[in-house]
PDB file of C-alpha atoms in Angstrom:
ATOM      1  CA  MET A1320     -69.705  39.214 -13.970  1.00  0.00           C
ATOM      2  CA  LYS A1321     -70.260  39.662 -17.685  1.00  0.00           C
ATOM      3  CA  TYR A1322     -73.584  38.549 -19.211  1.00  0.00           C
ATOM      4  CA  ILE A1323     -73.882  37.460 -22.833  1.00  0.00           C
ATOM      5  CA  ARG A1324     -77.023  37.215 -24.951  1.00  0.00           C
ATOM      6  CA  VAL A1325     -77.872  33.682 -26.072  1.00  0.00           C
ATOM      7  CA  GLY A1326     -81.306  34.209 -27.591  1.00  0.00           C
ATOM      8  CA  ARG A1327     -84.846  35.288 -26.933  1.00  0.00           C
ATOM      9  CA  VAL A1328     -87.155  33.665 -24.403  1.00  0.00           C
ATOM     10  CA  GLU A1329     -89.285  32.178 -27.204  1.00  0.00           C
ATOM     11  CA  ASP A1330     -86.190  30.401 -28.581  1.00  0.00           C
ATOM     12  CA  PHE A1331     -86.393  28.051 -25.584  1.00  0.00           C
ATOM     13  CA  PRO A1332     -89.896  26.497 -25.454  1.00  0.00           C
ATOM     14  CA  ALA A1333     -91.417  25.448 -22.133  1.00  0.00           C
ATOM     15  CA  ASN A1334     -90.340  22.016 -20.874  1.00  0.00           C
ATOM     16  CA  SER A1335     -87.470  21.657 -23.325  1.00  0.00           C
ATOM     17  CA  CYS A1336     -83.686  21.201 -23.322  1.00  0.00           C
ATOM     18  CA  GLN A1337     -81.482  22.703 -25.995  1.00  0.00           C
ATOM     19  CA  VAL A1338     -77.695  22.621 -26.381  1.00  0.00           C
ATOM     20  CA  ILE A1339     -76.224  25.829 -27.789  1.00  0.00           C
ATOM     21  CA  SER A1340     -72.674  27.083 -28.237  1.00  0.00           C
ATOM     22  CA  LEU A1341     -71.443  30.212 -26.488  1.00  0.00           C
ATOM     23  CA  PRO A1342     -69.342  32.675 -28.549  1.00  0.00           C
ATOM     24  CA  ASP A1343     -66.137  30.908 -27.438  1.00  0.00           C
ATOM     25  CA  GLY A1344     -67.520  27.566 -28.666  1.00  0.00           C
ATOM     26  CA  GLU A1345     -68.306  26.193 -25.207  1.00  0.00           C
ATOM     27  CA  PRO A1346     -71.511  24.110 -25.273  1.00  0.00           C
ATOM     28  CA  VAL A1347     -74.208  24.743 -22.681  1.00  0.00           C
ATOM     29  CA  VAL A1348     -77.626  23.195 -22.247  1.00  0.00           C
ATOM     30  CA  VAL A1349     -80.530  25.600 -21.742  1.00  0.00           C
ATOM     31  CA  ILE A1350     -83.391  23.959 -19.868  1.00  0.00           C
ATOM     32  CA  ASN A1351     -86.801  25.584 -19.704  1.00  0.00           C
ATOM     33  CA  LEU A1352     -88.689  23.836 -16.924  1.00  0.00           C
ATOM     34  CA  GLU A1353     -92.177  25.261 -16.553  1.00  0.00           C
ATOM     35  CA  ASP A1354     -90.994  28.679 -17.800  1.00  0.00           C
ATOM     36  CA  GLU A1355     -87.982  28.797 -15.473  1.00  0.00           C
ATOM     37  CA  LEU A1356     -84.663  28.804 -17.321  1.00  0.00           C
ATOM     38  CA  HIS A1357     -81.610  26.885 -16.115  1.00  0.00           C
ATOM     39  CA  VAL A1358     -78.251  26.698 -17.882  1.00  0.00           C
ATOM     40  CA  LEU A1359     -75.682  23.959 -17.275  1.00  0.00           C
ATOM     41  CA  GLU A1360     -72.448  23.080 -19.030  1.00  0.00           C
ATOM     42  CA  GLY A1361     -73.313  21.110 -22.155  1.00  0.00           C
ATOM     43  CA  ARG A1362     -71.174  18.018 -21.605  1.00  0.00           C
ATOM     44  CA  CYS A1363     -71.586  15.083 -19.235  1.00  0.00           C
ATOM     45  CA  SER A1364     -69.160  15.470 -16.326  1.00  0.00           C
ATOM     46  CA  HIS A1365     -68.509  11.711 -16.362  1.00  0.00           C
ATOM     47  CA  GLY A1366     -67.696  10.982 -19.998  1.00  0.00           C
ATOM     48  CA  GLY A1367     -67.556  14.411 -21.620  1.00  0.00           C
ATOM     49  CA  HIS A1368     -70.360  13.509 -24.042  1.00  0.00           C
ATOM     50  CA  SER A1369     -72.788  16.111 -25.395  1.00  0.00           C
ATOM     51  CA  LEU A1370     -76.008  16.566 -23.451  1.00  0.00           C
ATOM     52  CA  GLU A1371     -77.848  17.291 -26.705  1.00  0.00           C
ATOM     53  CA  ARG A1372     -80.449  14.566 -26.045  1.00  0.00           C
ATOM     54  CA  THR A1373     -80.979  15.481 -22.396  1.00  0.00           C
ATOM     55  CA  THR A1374     -84.556  15.123 -21.204  1.00  0.00           C
ATOM     56  CA  ILE A1375     -86.450  16.603 -18.289  1.00  0.00           C
ATOM     57  CA  VAL A1376     -87.493  14.231 -15.515  1.00  0.00           C
ATOM     58  CA  GLU A1377     -91.218  14.900 -15.422  1.00  0.00           C
ATOM     59  CA  SER A1378     -92.523  17.025 -12.531  1.00  0.00           C
ATOM     60  CA  GLU A1379     -89.104  17.218 -10.860  1.00  0.00           C
ATOM     61  CA  ASP A1380     -86.256  19.719 -11.002  1.00  0.00           C
ATOM     62  CA  LYS A1381     -83.955  17.236 -12.742  1.00  0.00           C
ATOM     63  CA  VAL A1382     -82.712  16.297 -16.190  1.00  0.00           C
ATOM     64  CA  LEU A1383     -81.526  12.913 -17.373  1.00  0.00           C
ATOM     65  CA  CYS A1384     -78.091  12.343 -18.934  1.00  0.00           C
ATOM     66  CA  PRO A1385     -78.741  10.488 -22.211  1.00  0.00           C
ATOM     67  CA  TRP A1386     -75.463   8.560 -21.901  1.00  0.00           C
ATOM     68  CA  HIS A1387     -75.571   7.181 -18.370  1.00  0.00           C
ATOM     69  CA  GLY A1388     -79.170   7.654 -17.270  1.00  0.00           C
ATOM     70  CA  TRP A1389     -77.985   9.740 -14.332  1.00  0.00           C
ATOM     71  CA  GLU A1390     -80.353  12.341 -12.948  1.00  0.00           C
ATOM     72  CA  ILE A1391     -78.868  15.824 -12.642  1.00  0.00           C
ATOM     73  CA  ASP A1392     -80.277  18.272 -10.104  1.00  0.00           C
ATOM     74  CA  LEU A1393     -81.044  21.550 -11.892  1.00  0.00           C
ATOM     75  CA  GLU A1394     -80.507  23.773  -8.871  1.00  0.00           C
ATOM     76  CA  ARG A1395     -76.974  22.548  -8.126  1.00  0.00           C
ATOM     77  CA  GLY A1396     -75.833  20.720 -11.286  1.00  0.00           C
ATOM     78  CA  VAL A1397     -75.079  17.628  -9.182  1.00  0.00           C
ATOM     79  CA  CYS A1398     -75.401  14.105 -10.619  1.00  0.00           C
ATOM     80  CA  LEU A1399     -77.518  12.371  -7.982  1.00  0.00           C
ATOM     81  CA  ALA A1400     -76.034   8.902  -8.611  1.00  0.00           C
ATOM     82  CA  ALA A1401     -72.480  10.258  -8.337  1.00  0.00           C
ATOM     83  CA  PRO A1402     -72.389  13.493  -6.289  1.00  0.00           C
ATOM     84  CA  ASP A1403     -68.712  14.057  -7.093  1.00  0.00           C
ATOM     85  CA  HIS A1404     -69.774  14.696 -10.717  1.00  0.00           C
ATOM     86  CA  VAL A1405     -71.036  18.259 -10.927  1.00  0.00           C
ATOM     87  CA  LEU A1406     -71.963  20.281 -13.995  1.00  0.00           C
ATOM     88  CA  LYS A1407     -71.181  23.984 -13.968  1.00  0.00           C
ATOM     89  CA  LYS A1408     -74.352  26.022 -13.500  1.00  0.00           C
ATOM     90  CA  TYR A1409     -74.577  29.441 -15.137  1.00  0.00           C
ATOM     91  CA  PRO A1410     -76.599  32.365 -13.787  1.00  0.00           C
ATOM     92  CA  VAL A1411     -79.455  33.439 -16.066  1.00  0.00           C
ATOM     93  CA  ARG A1412     -81.039  36.854 -16.453  1.00  0.00           C
ATOM     94  CA  LEU A1413     -83.977  37.959 -18.583  1.00  0.00           C
ATOM     95  CA  GLU A1414     -84.032  41.488 -19.994  1.00  0.00           C
ATOM     96  CA  ALA A1415     -86.693  42.722 -22.410  1.00  0.00           C
ATOM     97  CA  GLY A1416     -87.357  39.195 -23.676  1.00  0.00           C
ATOM     98  CA  GLU A1417     -83.644  38.406 -24.111  1.00  0.00           C
ATOM     99  CA  VAL A1418     -81.923  35.497 -22.330  1.00  0.00           C
ATOM    100  CA  LEU A1419     -78.541  36.424 -20.837  1.00  0.00           C
ATOM    101  CA  ILE A1420     -76.033  33.991 -19.323  1.00  0.00           C
ATOM    102  CA  GLY A1421     -73.406  35.057 -16.793  1.00  0.00           C
ATOM    103  CA  ARG A1422     -69.764  34.144 -17.396  1.00  0.00           C
TER     104      ARG A1422
END
């Protein structure tokens, strides 16, 4: 598996969600939940809309789709209201303060 650099750890503040584009233009959403990074594909698996306004469900390992209100499990990328809708989850590695995403 090839890993690509997407930024530094400080580029992704604690308890935030940020959509970025990979070098090939593919959007991903980087979620920093209590200093643990998760990366999911950056479009809703139901409607294909950007997850730019995704929010973290407080004190749970979930984010909320801004378009449908569906909760998405961060560990598996599964939409809890519609388990057949799954977002691709990318492996994340940290090296010397750099955030790397596996492709």
